[in-house]
Short mmCIF file of C-alpha atoms (C1' of nucleotides) in Angstrom, two decimals:
data_model
loop_
_atom_site.label_atom_id
_atom_site.label_comp_id
_atom_site.label_asym_id
_atom_site.label_seq_id
_atom_site.Cartn_x
_atom_site.Cartn_y
_atom_site.Cartn_z
CA MET Q 1 0.00 0.00 0.00
CA SER Q 2 1.38 3.37 -1.00
CA GLY Q 3 1.54 6.48 1.14
CA GLU Q 4 -1.32 8.14 -0.60
CA GLU Q 5 -3.49 5.08 -0.13
CA ARG Q 6 -2.69 5.11 3.57
CA GLU Q 7 -3.76 8.71 3.82
CA THR Q 8 -7.00 7.94 2.02
CA ALA Q 9 -7.51 4.95 4.32
CA ILE Q 10 -7.20 7.20 7.37
CA LEU Q 11 -9.77 9.63 5.99
CA ALA Q 12 -12.13 6.80 5.05
CA THR Q 13 -11.77 5.29 8.53
CA ALA Q 14 -12.54 8.64 10.10
CA GLU Q 15 -15.69 9.11 8.05
CA ARG Q 16 -16.81 5.58 8.81
CA LEU Q 17 -16.20 5.90 12.55
CA LEU Q 18 -18.03 9.24 12.64
CA GLU Q 19 -21.15 7.35 11.65
CA GLU Q 20 -20.92 5.37 14.87
CA ARG Q 21 -19.56 7.82 17.39
CA ALA Q 22 -18.74 11.43 18.11
CA PRO Q 23 -15.35 12.89 17.12
CA GLN Q 24 -14.10 13.16 20.70
CA GLU Q 25 -14.75 9.46 21.16
CA ILE Q 26 -12.45 8.53 18.30
CA SER Q 27 -8.78 8.15 19.24
CA VAL Q 28 -5.70 8.45 17.08
CA ASP Q 29 -5.23 4.76 17.71
CA ASP Q 30 -8.67 3.99 16.24
CA LEU Q 31 -7.79 5.88 13.09
CA ALA Q 32 -4.36 4.26 12.80
CA ARG Q 33 -5.69 0.75 13.34
CA GLY Q 34 -8.49 1.35 10.89
CA ALA Q 35 -5.93 2.29 8.27
CA GLY Q 36 -3.70 -0.66 9.17
CA ILE Q 37 -0.79 1.32 10.59
CA SER Q 38 0.64 2.03 14.03
CA ARG Q 39 -0.13 5.13 16.01
CA PRO Q 40 3.22 6.82 15.42
CA SER Q 41 2.84 6.19 11.69
CA PHE Q 42 -0.42 8.08 11.81
CA TYR Q 43 1.55 11.17 12.72
CA PHE Q 44 3.49 10.86 9.51
CA TYR Q 45 0.29 11.62 7.62
CA PHE Q 46 -1.54 14.03 9.88
CA PRO Q 47 -0.33 16.24 12.71
CA SER Q 48 -3.36 15.34 14.85
CA LYS Q 49 -6.77 13.77 14.61
CA GLU Q 50 -8.22 17.28 14.43
CA ALA Q 51 -6.43 17.70 11.12
CA VAL Q 52 -8.18 14.61 9.79
CA PHE Q 53 -11.61 15.88 10.70
CA LEU Q 54 -10.73 19.28 9.34
CA THR Q 55 -9.80 17.75 5.98
CA LEU Q 56 -13.11 15.93 5.80
CA ILE Q 57 -15.09 19.01 6.75
CA ASP Q 58 -13.14 21.10 4.29
CA ARG Q 59 -14.16 18.76 1.49
CA LEU Q 60 -17.81 18.75 2.44
CA VAL Q 61 -17.85 22.50 2.70
CA ALA Q 62 -16.17 22.86 -0.69
CA GLN Q 63 -18.82 20.58 -2.13
CA ALA Q 64 -21.61 22.66 -0.63
CA ASP Q 65 -19.97 25.78 -1.95
CA ALA Q 66 -19.68 24.34 -5.44
CA GLY Q 67 -23.35 23.38 -5.33
CA ARG Q 68 -24.32 27.01 -4.80
CA GLY Q 69 -25.34 27.75 -8.35
CA ASP Q 70 -26.85 30.86 -9.81
CA VAL Q 71 -30.51 30.15 -9.04
CA LEU Q 72 -30.69 33.26 -6.89
CA GLU Q 73 -29.84 35.35 -9.92
CA ARG Q 74 -32.93 34.09 -11.71
CA LEU Q 75 -35.48 34.80 -9.01
CA SER Q 76 -37.73 36.84 -11.27
CA GLU Q 77 -38.65 33.68 -13.21
CA ASP Q 78 -40.47 32.30 -10.19
CA PRO Q 79 -39.33 33.58 -6.80
CA ALA Q 80 -40.76 30.83 -4.62
CA ALA Q 81 -39.41 28.04 -6.82
CA ARG Q 82 -35.97 29.59 -7.13
CA TRP Q 83 -35.60 30.29 -3.43
CA ARG Q 84 -36.64 26.73 -2.77
CA GLU Q 85 -33.94 25.43 -5.07
CA GLY Q 86 -31.41 27.63 -3.32
CA LEU Q 87 -32.29 26.34 0.13
CA GLN Q 88 -32.44 22.80 -1.16
CA VAL Q 89 -28.72 22.74 -2.00
CA PHE Q 90 -27.93 23.20 1.66
CA TYR Q 91 -30.28 20.39 2.64
CA ASP Q 92 -29.08 18.01 -0.05
CA THR Q 93 -25.35 18.47 0.44
CA PHE Q 94 -25.36 18.10 4.19
CA GLY Q 95 -28.15 15.58 4.21
CA ALA Q 96 -26.01 13.31 2.04
CA HIS Q 97 -23.27 13.28 4.69
CA ARG Q 98 -25.22 13.66 7.87
CA ALA Q 99 -22.73 12.09 10.24
CA LEU Q 100 -19.97 14.32 8.96
CA ALA Q 101 -22.17 17.41 8.97
CA LEU Q 102 -23.15 16.79 12.58
CA ALA Q 103 -19.58 16.07 13.58
CA GLY Q 104 -18.57 19.30 11.87
CA ALA Q 105 -21.11 21.32 13.80
CA GLN Q 106 -19.80 19.83 17.00
CA PHE Q 107 -16.16 20.16 16.07
CA ARG Q 108 -16.69 23.78 15.19
CA THR Q 109 -17.48 24.59 18.81
CA VAL Q 110 -14.05 23.43 19.99
CA ASN Q 111 -11.77 24.14 17.05
CA ALA Q 112 -10.88 27.59 15.76
CA GLU Q 113 -9.92 26.44 12.26
CA ALA Q 114 -13.17 24.57 11.81
CA ARG Q 115 -14.99 27.62 13.08
CA GLU Q 116 -13.31 29.81 10.50
CA LEU Q 117 -13.96 27.34 7.71
CA TRP Q 118 -17.62 27.32 8.58
CA ALA Q 119 -17.76 31.08 8.97
CA ASN Q 120 -16.58 31.34 5.38
CA VAL Q 121 -19.37 29.18 3.99
CA MET Q 122 -21.94 31.02 6.06
CA GLU Q 123 -20.57 34.27 4.75
CA SER Q 124 -20.95 33.13 1.13
CA TRP Q 125 -24.53 32.09 1.70
CA VAL Q 126 -25.35 35.29 3.52
CA ASN Q 127 -23.81 37.33 0.73
CA ASP Q 128 -25.72 35.52 -1.98
CA ALA Q 129 -28.97 35.83 -0.08
CA ALA Q 130 -28.43 39.51 0.74
CA THR Q 131 -27.63 40.33 -2.88
CA ALA Q 132 -30.72 38.49 -4.05
CA ILE Q 133 -32.93 40.27 -1.51
CA GLU Q 134 -31.61 43.63 -2.64
CA ALA Q 135 -32.24 42.76 -6.28
CA GLU Q 136 -35.82 41.78 -5.44
CA ARG Q 137 -36.31 45.13 -3.77
CA VAL Q 138 -34.84 47.00 -6.71
CA ARG Q 139 -37.14 45.31 -9.17
CA GLY Q 140 -40.08 46.09 -6.93
CA ALA Q 141 -40.95 42.52 -6.00
CA ALA Q 142 -39.98 42.90 -2.35
CA PRO Q 143 -40.73 45.85 -0.09
CA ALA Q 144 -38.05 47.77 1.78
CA GLY Q 145 -37.40 46.58 5.30
CA LEU Q 146 -34.50 45.37 7.38
CA PRO Q 147 -31.00 45.83 5.97
CA ALA Q 148 -30.74 42.96 3.50
CA ARG Q 149 -27.59 41.59 5.07
CA ASP Q 150 -29.09 41.51 8.55
CA LEU Q 151 -32.14 39.70 7.29
CA ALA Q 152 -29.95 37.26 5.39
CA ILE Q 153 -27.89 36.49 8.50
CA ALA Q 154 -31.01 35.72 10.51
CA LEU Q 155 -32.47 33.48 7.82
CA VAL Q 156 -29.29 31.56 7.02
CA SER Q 157 -28.72 31.04 10.75
CA MET Q 158 -32.24 29.73 11.11
CA ASN Q 159 -31.65 27.22 8.33
CA GLU Q 160 -28.43 26.02 9.87
CA ARG Q 161 -29.90 25.46 13.31
CA VAL Q 162 -33.15 23.94 12.10
CA LEU Q 163 -31.45 21.53 9.72
CA TYR Q 164 -29.00 20.53 12.41
CA ALA Q 165 -31.85 19.62 14.74
CA THR Q 166 -33.67 17.74 12.00
CA PHE Q 167 -30.60 15.75 10.96
CA ALA Q 168 -29.57 15.04 14.53
CA GLY Q 169 -33.14 14.32 15.48
CA ASP Q 170 -32.83 16.22 18.71
CA PRO Q 171 -36.07 17.76 19.80
CA PRO Q 172 -37.77 20.05 19.24
CA ALA Q 173 -37.02 19.29 15.59
CA LEU Q 174 -38.99 19.62 12.40
CA ALA Q 175 -39.76 16.46 10.44
CA GLU Q 176 -37.65 15.67 7.38
CA GLU Q 177 -40.72 15.85 5.13
CA THR Q 178 -41.83 19.30 6.20
CA VAL Q 179 -38.63 21.07 7.14
CA MET Q 180 -38.01 22.65 3.75
CA ASP Q 181 -41.59 23.90 3.44
CA VAL Q 182 -41.42 25.55 6.82
CA LEU Q 183 -38.08 27.21 6.18
CA LEU Q 184 -39.13 28.40 2.75
CA SER Q 185 -42.32 29.89 4.10
CA VAL Q 186 -40.42 31.91 6.72
CA TRP Q 187 -37.98 33.11 4.06
CA LEU Q 188 -40.75 34.21 1.71
CA ARG Q 189 -42.75 36.00 4.34
CA SER Q 190 -39.71 37.75 5.78
CA ILE Q 191 -38.54 38.90 2.39
CA TYR Q 192 -41.77 39.67 0.55
CA ALA Q 193 -44.36 40.41 3.23
CA SER Q 194 -45.40 44.01 3.15
CA THR Q 195 -47.49 44.07 6.29
CA GLU Q 196 -46.48 44.94 9.79
CA PRO Q 197 -48.68 43.40 12.47
CA PRO Q 198 -52.18 44.81 12.73
CA ARG Q 199 -53.06 46.82 15.80
CA PHE Q 200 -56.36 45.47 16.88
CA MET J 1 -14.48 25.94 55.47
CA SER J 2 -17.50 23.69 55.53
CA GLY J 3 -18.45 21.12 52.94
CA GLU J 4 -21.16 23.22 51.46
CA GLU J 5 -18.82 26.17 51.10
CA ARG J 6 -16.34 23.98 49.28
CA GLU J 7 -19.00 22.89 46.86
CA THR J 8 -19.97 26.49 46.24
CA ALA J 9 -16.31 27.35 45.79
CA ILE J 10 -15.97 24.70 43.09
CA LEU J 11 -19.00 26.06 41.23
CA ALA J 12 -17.75 29.63 41.55
CA THR J 13 -14.32 28.59 40.29
CA ALA J 14 -15.92 26.87 37.31
CA GLU J 15 -17.97 29.90 36.39
CA ARG J 16 -14.95 32.16 36.75
CA LEU J 17 -12.70 29.92 34.64
CA LEU J 18 -15.35 29.64 31.94
CA GLU J 19 -14.93 33.35 31.40
CA GLU J 20 -11.34 32.76 30.39
CA ARG J 21 -11.39 29.45 28.60
CA ALA J 22 -13.54 26.76 27.09
CA PRO J 23 -14.89 23.90 29.22
CA GLN J 24 -12.64 21.29 27.65
CA GLU J 25 -9.63 23.40 28.60
CA ILE J 26 -10.54 23.33 32.27
CA SER J 27 -9.22 20.34 34.20
CA VAL J 28 -10.47 18.79 37.42
CA ASP J 29 -7.21 19.95 38.93
CA ASP J 30 -7.98 23.57 37.99
CA LEU J 31 -11.34 23.34 39.71
CA ALA J 32 -9.91 21.65 42.80
CA ARG J 33 -7.07 24.14 43.16
CA GLY J 34 -9.44 27.04 42.64
CA ALA J 35 -11.54 25.77 45.51
CA GLY J 36 -8.49 25.15 47.68
CA ILE J 37 -8.71 21.36 47.80
CA SER J 38 -6.83 18.44 46.24
CA ARG J 39 -7.98 16.65 43.13
CA PRO J 40 -9.23 13.54 44.92
CA SER J 41 -11.22 15.73 47.28
CA PHE J 42 -12.96 17.24 44.27
CA TYR J 43 -14.46 13.84 43.60
CA PHE J 44 -16.06 13.88 46.99
CA TYR J 45 -18.24 16.76 45.82
CA PHE J 46 -18.81 15.99 42.15
CA PRO J 47 -18.49 12.78 40.18
CA SER J 48 -16.79 14.59 37.26
CA LYS J 49 -16.20 18.04 35.93
CA GLU J 50 -19.12 17.50 33.55
CA ALA J 51 -21.37 17.36 36.59
CA VAL J 52 -20.10 20.77 37.68
CA PHE J 53 -20.88 22.36 34.33
CA LEU J 54 -24.22 20.64 34.25
CA THR J 55 -25.13 22.12 37.63
CA LEU J 56 -24.25 25.60 36.41
CA ILE J 57 -26.19 25.19 33.19
CA ASP J 58 -29.13 23.77 35.06
CA ARG J 59 -29.30 26.89 37.17
CA LEU J 60 -29.08 29.24 34.24
CA VAL J 61 -31.76 27.35 32.39
CA ALA J 62 -34.02 27.39 35.45
CA GLN J 63 -33.52 31.13 35.65
CA ALA J 64 -34.43 31.59 32.00
CA ASP J 65 -37.46 29.42 32.49
CA ALA J 66 -38.58 31.43 35.50
CA GLY J 67 -38.19 34.64 33.49
CA ARG J 68 -40.69 33.41 30.93
CA GLY J 69 -43.64 35.37 32.16
CA ASP J 70 -47.11 35.68 30.75
CA VAL J 71 -46.47 38.47 28.23
CA LEU J 72 -47.45 36.19 25.39
CA GLU J 73 -50.90 35.88 26.90
CA ARG J 74 -51.42 39.60 26.61
CA LEU J 75 -50.50 40.03 22.95
CA SER J 76 -53.74 41.75 22.02
CA GLU J 77 -52.67 44.81 24.02
CA ASP J 78 -49.88 45.53 21.58
CA PRO J 79 -48.55 42.54 19.61
CA ALA J 80 -45.20 43.99 18.57
CA ALA J 81 -44.37 45.28 22.03
CA ARG J 82 -45.40 42.07 23.77
CA TRP J 83 -43.50 39.81 21.37
CA ARG J 84 -40.47 42.02 21.87
CA GLU J 85 -40.70 41.60 25.63
CA GLY J 86 -40.99 37.85 25.16
CA LEU J 87 -37.88 37.63 23.03
CA GLN J 88 -36.03 40.01 25.29
CA VAL J 89 -36.15 37.57 28.24
CA PHE J 90 -34.05 35.15 26.24
CA TYR J 91 -31.56 37.85 25.37
CA ASP J 92 -31.35 39.27 28.87
CA THR J 93 -30.99 36.01 30.75
CA PHE J 94 -28.29 34.53 28.57
CA GLY J 95 -26.66 37.87 27.87
CA ALA J 96 -26.13 38.31 31.60
CA HIS J 97 -24.10 35.07 31.73
CA ARG J 98 -22.54 34.96 28.31
CA ALA J 99 -19.57 32.80 29.14
CA LEU J 100 -21.77 30.21 30.74
CA ALA J 101 -24.33 30.37 27.94
CA LEU J 102 -21.66 29.83 25.32
CA ALA J 103 -20.07 27.03 27.31
CA GLY J 104 -23.49 25.47 27.61
CA ALA J 105 -24.07 25.56 23.87
CA GLN J 106 -20.73 23.89 23.37
CA PHE J 107 -21.19 21.38 26.14
CA ARG J 108 -24.57 20.41 24.77
CA THR J 109 -22.94 19.04 21.63
CA VAL J 110 -20.92 16.48 23.61
CA ASN J 111 -23.10 15.70 26.60
CA ALA J 112 -26.43 13.92 26.46
CA GLU J 113 -27.70 15.28 29.77
CA ALA J 114 -26.94 18.84 28.79
CA ARG J 115 -28.65 18.21 25.50
CA GLU J 116 -31.78 16.99 27.22
CA LEU J 117 -31.77 19.89 29.65
CA TRP J 118 -31.60 22.30 26.76
CA ALA J 119 -34.21 20.44 24.76
CA ASN J 120 -36.61 20.99 27.65
CA VAL J 121 -36.16 24.75 27.66
CA MET J 122 -36.49 24.91 23.91
CA GLU J 123 -39.66 22.89 24.18
CA SER J 124 -41.16 25.31 26.70
CA TRP J 125 -40.38 28.28 24.50
CA VAL J 126 -41.73 26.57 21.43
CA ASN J 127 -44.90 25.66 23.26
CA ASP J 128 -45.48 29.17 24.53
CA ALA J 129 -44.85 30.64 21.10
CA ALA J 130 -47.05 28.11 19.33
CA THR J 131 -49.90 28.70 21.75
CA ALA J 132 -49.60 32.45 21.29
CA ILE J 133 -49.55 32.15 17.50
CA GLU J 134 -52.69 30.06 17.58
CA ALA J 135 -54.42 32.57 19.82
CA GLU J 136 -53.52 35.36 17.43
CA ARG J 137 -55.04 33.39 14.60
CA VAL J 138 -58.19 32.68 16.55
CA ARG J 139 -58.74 36.33 17.35
CA GLY J 140 -58.20 37.17 13.69
CA ALA J 141 -54.98 39.13 14.16
CA ALA J 142 -52.83 36.61 12.31
CA PRO J 143 -53.70 34.77 9.12
CA ALA J 144 -53.65 31.00 8.83
CA GLY J 145 -50.44 29.50 7.55
CA LEU J 146 -47.87 26.97 8.68
CA PRO J 147 -48.75 24.72 11.60
CA ALA J 148 -48.13 27.00 14.58
CA ARG J 149 -45.75 24.57 16.24
CA ASP J 150 -43.61 24.22 13.13
CA LEU J 151 -43.37 27.95 12.75
CA ALA J 152 -42.51 28.30 16.42
CA ILE J 153 -39.72 25.73 16.14
CA ALA J 154 -38.16 27.57 13.22
CA LEU J 155 -38.34 30.94 14.95
CA VAL J 156 -37.08 29.80 18.34
CA SER J 157 -34.22 27.98 16.60
CA MET J 158 -33.36 31.12 14.70
CA ASN J 159 -33.18 33.10 17.91
CA GLU J 160 -30.95 30.55 19.55
CA ARG J 161 -28.47 30.43 16.70
CA VAL J 162 -28.44 34.16 16.04
CA LEU J 163 -27.97 35.09 19.68
CA TYR J 164 -25.22 32.52 20.02
CA ALA J 165 -23.32 34.10 17.14
CA THR J 166 -23.87 37.58 18.50
CA PHE J 167 -22.71 36.67 22.01
CA ALA J 168 -19.76 34.66 20.74
CA GLY J 169 -18.99 37.30 18.16
CA ASP J 170 -18.31 34.72 15.53
CA PRO J 171 -19.12 35.94 12.07
CA PRO J 172 -21.40 36.38 10.32
CA ALA J 173 -23.08 37.79 13.41
CA LEU J 174 -25.59 40.53 14.00
CA ALA J 175 -24.53 43.48 16.13
CA GLU J 176 -25.69 43.64 19.74
CA GLU J 177 -27.59 46.85 19.09
CA THR J 178 -29.63 45.56 16.20
CA VAL J 179 -30.04 41.88 16.87
CA MET J 180 -33.35 42.14 18.71
CA ASP J 181 -34.87 44.40 16.04
CA VAL J 182 -33.93 41.97 13.31
CA LEU J 183 -35.26 38.94 15.14
CA LEU J 184 -38.47 40.67 16.09
CA SER J 185 -39.07 41.77 12.53
CA VAL J 186 -38.71 38.21 11.21
CA TRP J 187 -41.07 36.95 13.93
CA LEU J 188 -43.69 39.57 13.13
CA ARG J 189 -43.59 39.07 9.40
CA SER J 190 -43.65 35.29 9.68
CA ILE J 191 -46.58 35.34 12.04
CA TYR J 192 -48.68 38.24 10.78
CA ALA J 193 -47.82 38.67 7.12
CA SER J 194 -50.70 37.77 4.93
CA THR J 195 -48.99 37.94 1.58
CA GLU J 196 -47.29 35.21 -0.35
CA PRO J 197 -44.62 36.43 -2.77
CA PRO J 198 -45.90 38.31 -5.83
CA ARG J 199 -45.60 36.64 -9.20
CA PHE J 200 -44.18 39.28 -11.42
"C1'" DG X 1 -15.22 8.60 75.60
"C1'" DG X 2 -16.89 5.89 71.75
"C1'" DC X 3 -18.27 6.02 67.14
"C1'" DA X 4 -20.53 7.41 63.03
"C1'" DT X 5 -20.37 10.93 59.55
"C1'" DT X 6 -17.95 13.98 56.85
"C1'" DG X 7 -14.07 15.27 54.70
"C1'" DT X 8 -8.99 14.90 53.01
"C1'" DC X 9 -5.22 13.40 50.22
"C1'" DA X 10 -0.79 10.45 48.78
"C1'" DA X 11 -0.36 6.94 45.80
"C1'" DC X 12 -1.98 4.16 42.17
"C1'" DA X 13 -4.01 2.47 37.74
"C1'" DT X 14 -5.33 3.60 33.23
"C1'" DA X 15 -5.90 5.90 28.85
"C1'" DG X 16 -4.87 9.15 25.78
"C1'" DT X 17 -1.54 12.43 23.11
"C1'" DG X 18 2.50 13.55 20.81
"C1'" DT X 19 7.96 12.75 20.19
"C1'" DT X 20 12.34 10.43 19.40
"C1'" DG X 21 15.33 7.77 17.14
"C1'" DA X 22 16.56 3.77 14.97
"C1'" DG X 23 15.40 1.08 11.33
"C1'" DT X 24 13.60 -0.64 6.42
"C1'" DA X 25 12.12 -0.29 1.59
"C1'" DA X 26 12.14 1.78 -2.66
"C1'" DC X 27 13.44 4.80 -6.20
"C1'" DT X 28 17.23 7.95 -8.50
"C1'" DG X 29 21.28 9.32 -10.49
"C1'" DC X 30 25.57 7.83 -11.98
"C1'" DG M 1 24.84 -2.30 -9.35
"C1'" DC M 2 25.54 0.67 -5.77
"C1'" DA M 3 25.67 5.26 -2.97
"C1'" DG M 4 22.37 8.56 -1.54
"C1'" DT M 5 18.10 10.31 -0.76
"C1'" DT M 6 13.34 10.12 0.21
"C1'" DA M 7 9.27 7.84 1.99
"C1'" DC M 8 7.65 5.32 5.45
"C1'" DT M 9 7.35 2.42 9.92
"C1'" DC M 10 7.17 1.56 14.77
"C1'" DA M 11 9.05 0.32 19.80
"C1'" DA M 12 9.84 2.99 23.47
"C1'" DC M 13 9.39 7.15 25.87
"C1'" DA M 14 7.58 11.52 28.17
"C1'" DC M 15 3.70 13.80 29.48
"C1'" DT M 16 -1.02 15.03 30.89
"C1'" DA M 17 -5.38 13.97 32.17
"C1'" DT M 18 -9.00 11.13 34.53
"C1'" DG M 19 -10.83 8.49 38.09
"C1'" DT M 20 -9.96 5.00 42.34
"C1'" DT M 21 -8.24 3.19 46.73
"C1'" DG M 22 -7.31 3.15 51.27
"C1'" DA M 23 -5.49 5.11 55.17
"C1'" DC M 24 -6.13 9.02 57.94
"C1'" DA M 25 -8.07 13.23 60.33
"C1'" DA M 26 -11.63 16.32 62.22
"C1'" DT M 27 -16.48 17.11 63.85
"C1'" DG M 28 -20.54 16.35 66.08
"C1'" DC M 29 -23.48 13.81 69.11
"C1'" DC M 30 -25.18 10.28 72.24
#
DNA sequence: GGCATTGTCAACATAGTGTTGAGTAACTGC
DNA sequence: GCAGTTACTCAACACTATGTTGACAATGCC
């Protein structure tokens, strides 16, 4: 087995083990054994187990980022449908690698690099959403309201937290089948609703 | 120093240390030293350092729960103002113990008991909000729409995530001064807005 | 004074991380 | 076909943390 194969084996072992247990319950020894090498050899490939998780998360995040197409630039075709497609990318990418996505969310709370990595994705999403909201206002489809960026931050944050709960299944969570409908509805109302609450 | 004072000293040390560093960077030895006892003596008072953090979080959560008054039952007086008061409790309670709140959010990802504790608070908030939304619909102030509970879950989740980012200061975060305005606006639009997006 | 109860800690056992240094295998240029 | 370099491996070590044991005080109280 070549060096590169060993490295791949370590990453594969990590992803597999993350499906069974949390990152802090996986030891360097587990990863080394899983890849068929000794613990010191592990350190030839990665400086720490954190680095392994970070590599996996980095990949997933890059994938999510690549999935972010240009649907938000074609909102005028059919706003509700396009927004739905936009939100769906998030759901699909992370839903396809749940264990890793959940591990990432957890890892992010204890690791500065992971936190930064995630902050970057969030920032891209927020930017896209804010730009789209502004465009909708310019073309007269959406009324003025909160600063677009502030609104985008709140909505993207909502999606993150709600999807996390749904994937992890920790209550109170929305059901898989309805989660996207609920999120989309809050997005649409927050962006397009022209009414403030009635005073009666 | 009596036994009870020692126990209090351990808790106080934990809360103080949490202001400087993350829970996983605090050792049993740190807590014991801070309380002026040896490490083995620590175990006389608490079975693990997790138990210490759990006790602190439990208290904070109880405090937040107690703060949840009946404002949501008096929405008809002035919906926007009452909802604002309701959301403000969340902000005030956790804002007053930021370090602990952030540690709690982190701890929750690795500890089942903490997770359950938090799930209970979330559930209370969701219930209150859902009940209030239904009442607003019944009295004709809010239009029909998403199941009230689903909407409540999404909104409470949004608040949690957004406030976490604001308190932790990890980007993209909303500013302290505007965060409550932004959240409130999304709540009001999601609950009271009667318009679906225009099709032009 | 006897005797629980409460509290204390030195010493131990165990499990994990990361390092060192000595060794092997394989390819590279001559 | 062999000297030199690079890629890779691992036993043994040093360190840090957790949690346990068992012997030993104090304190109260009957």
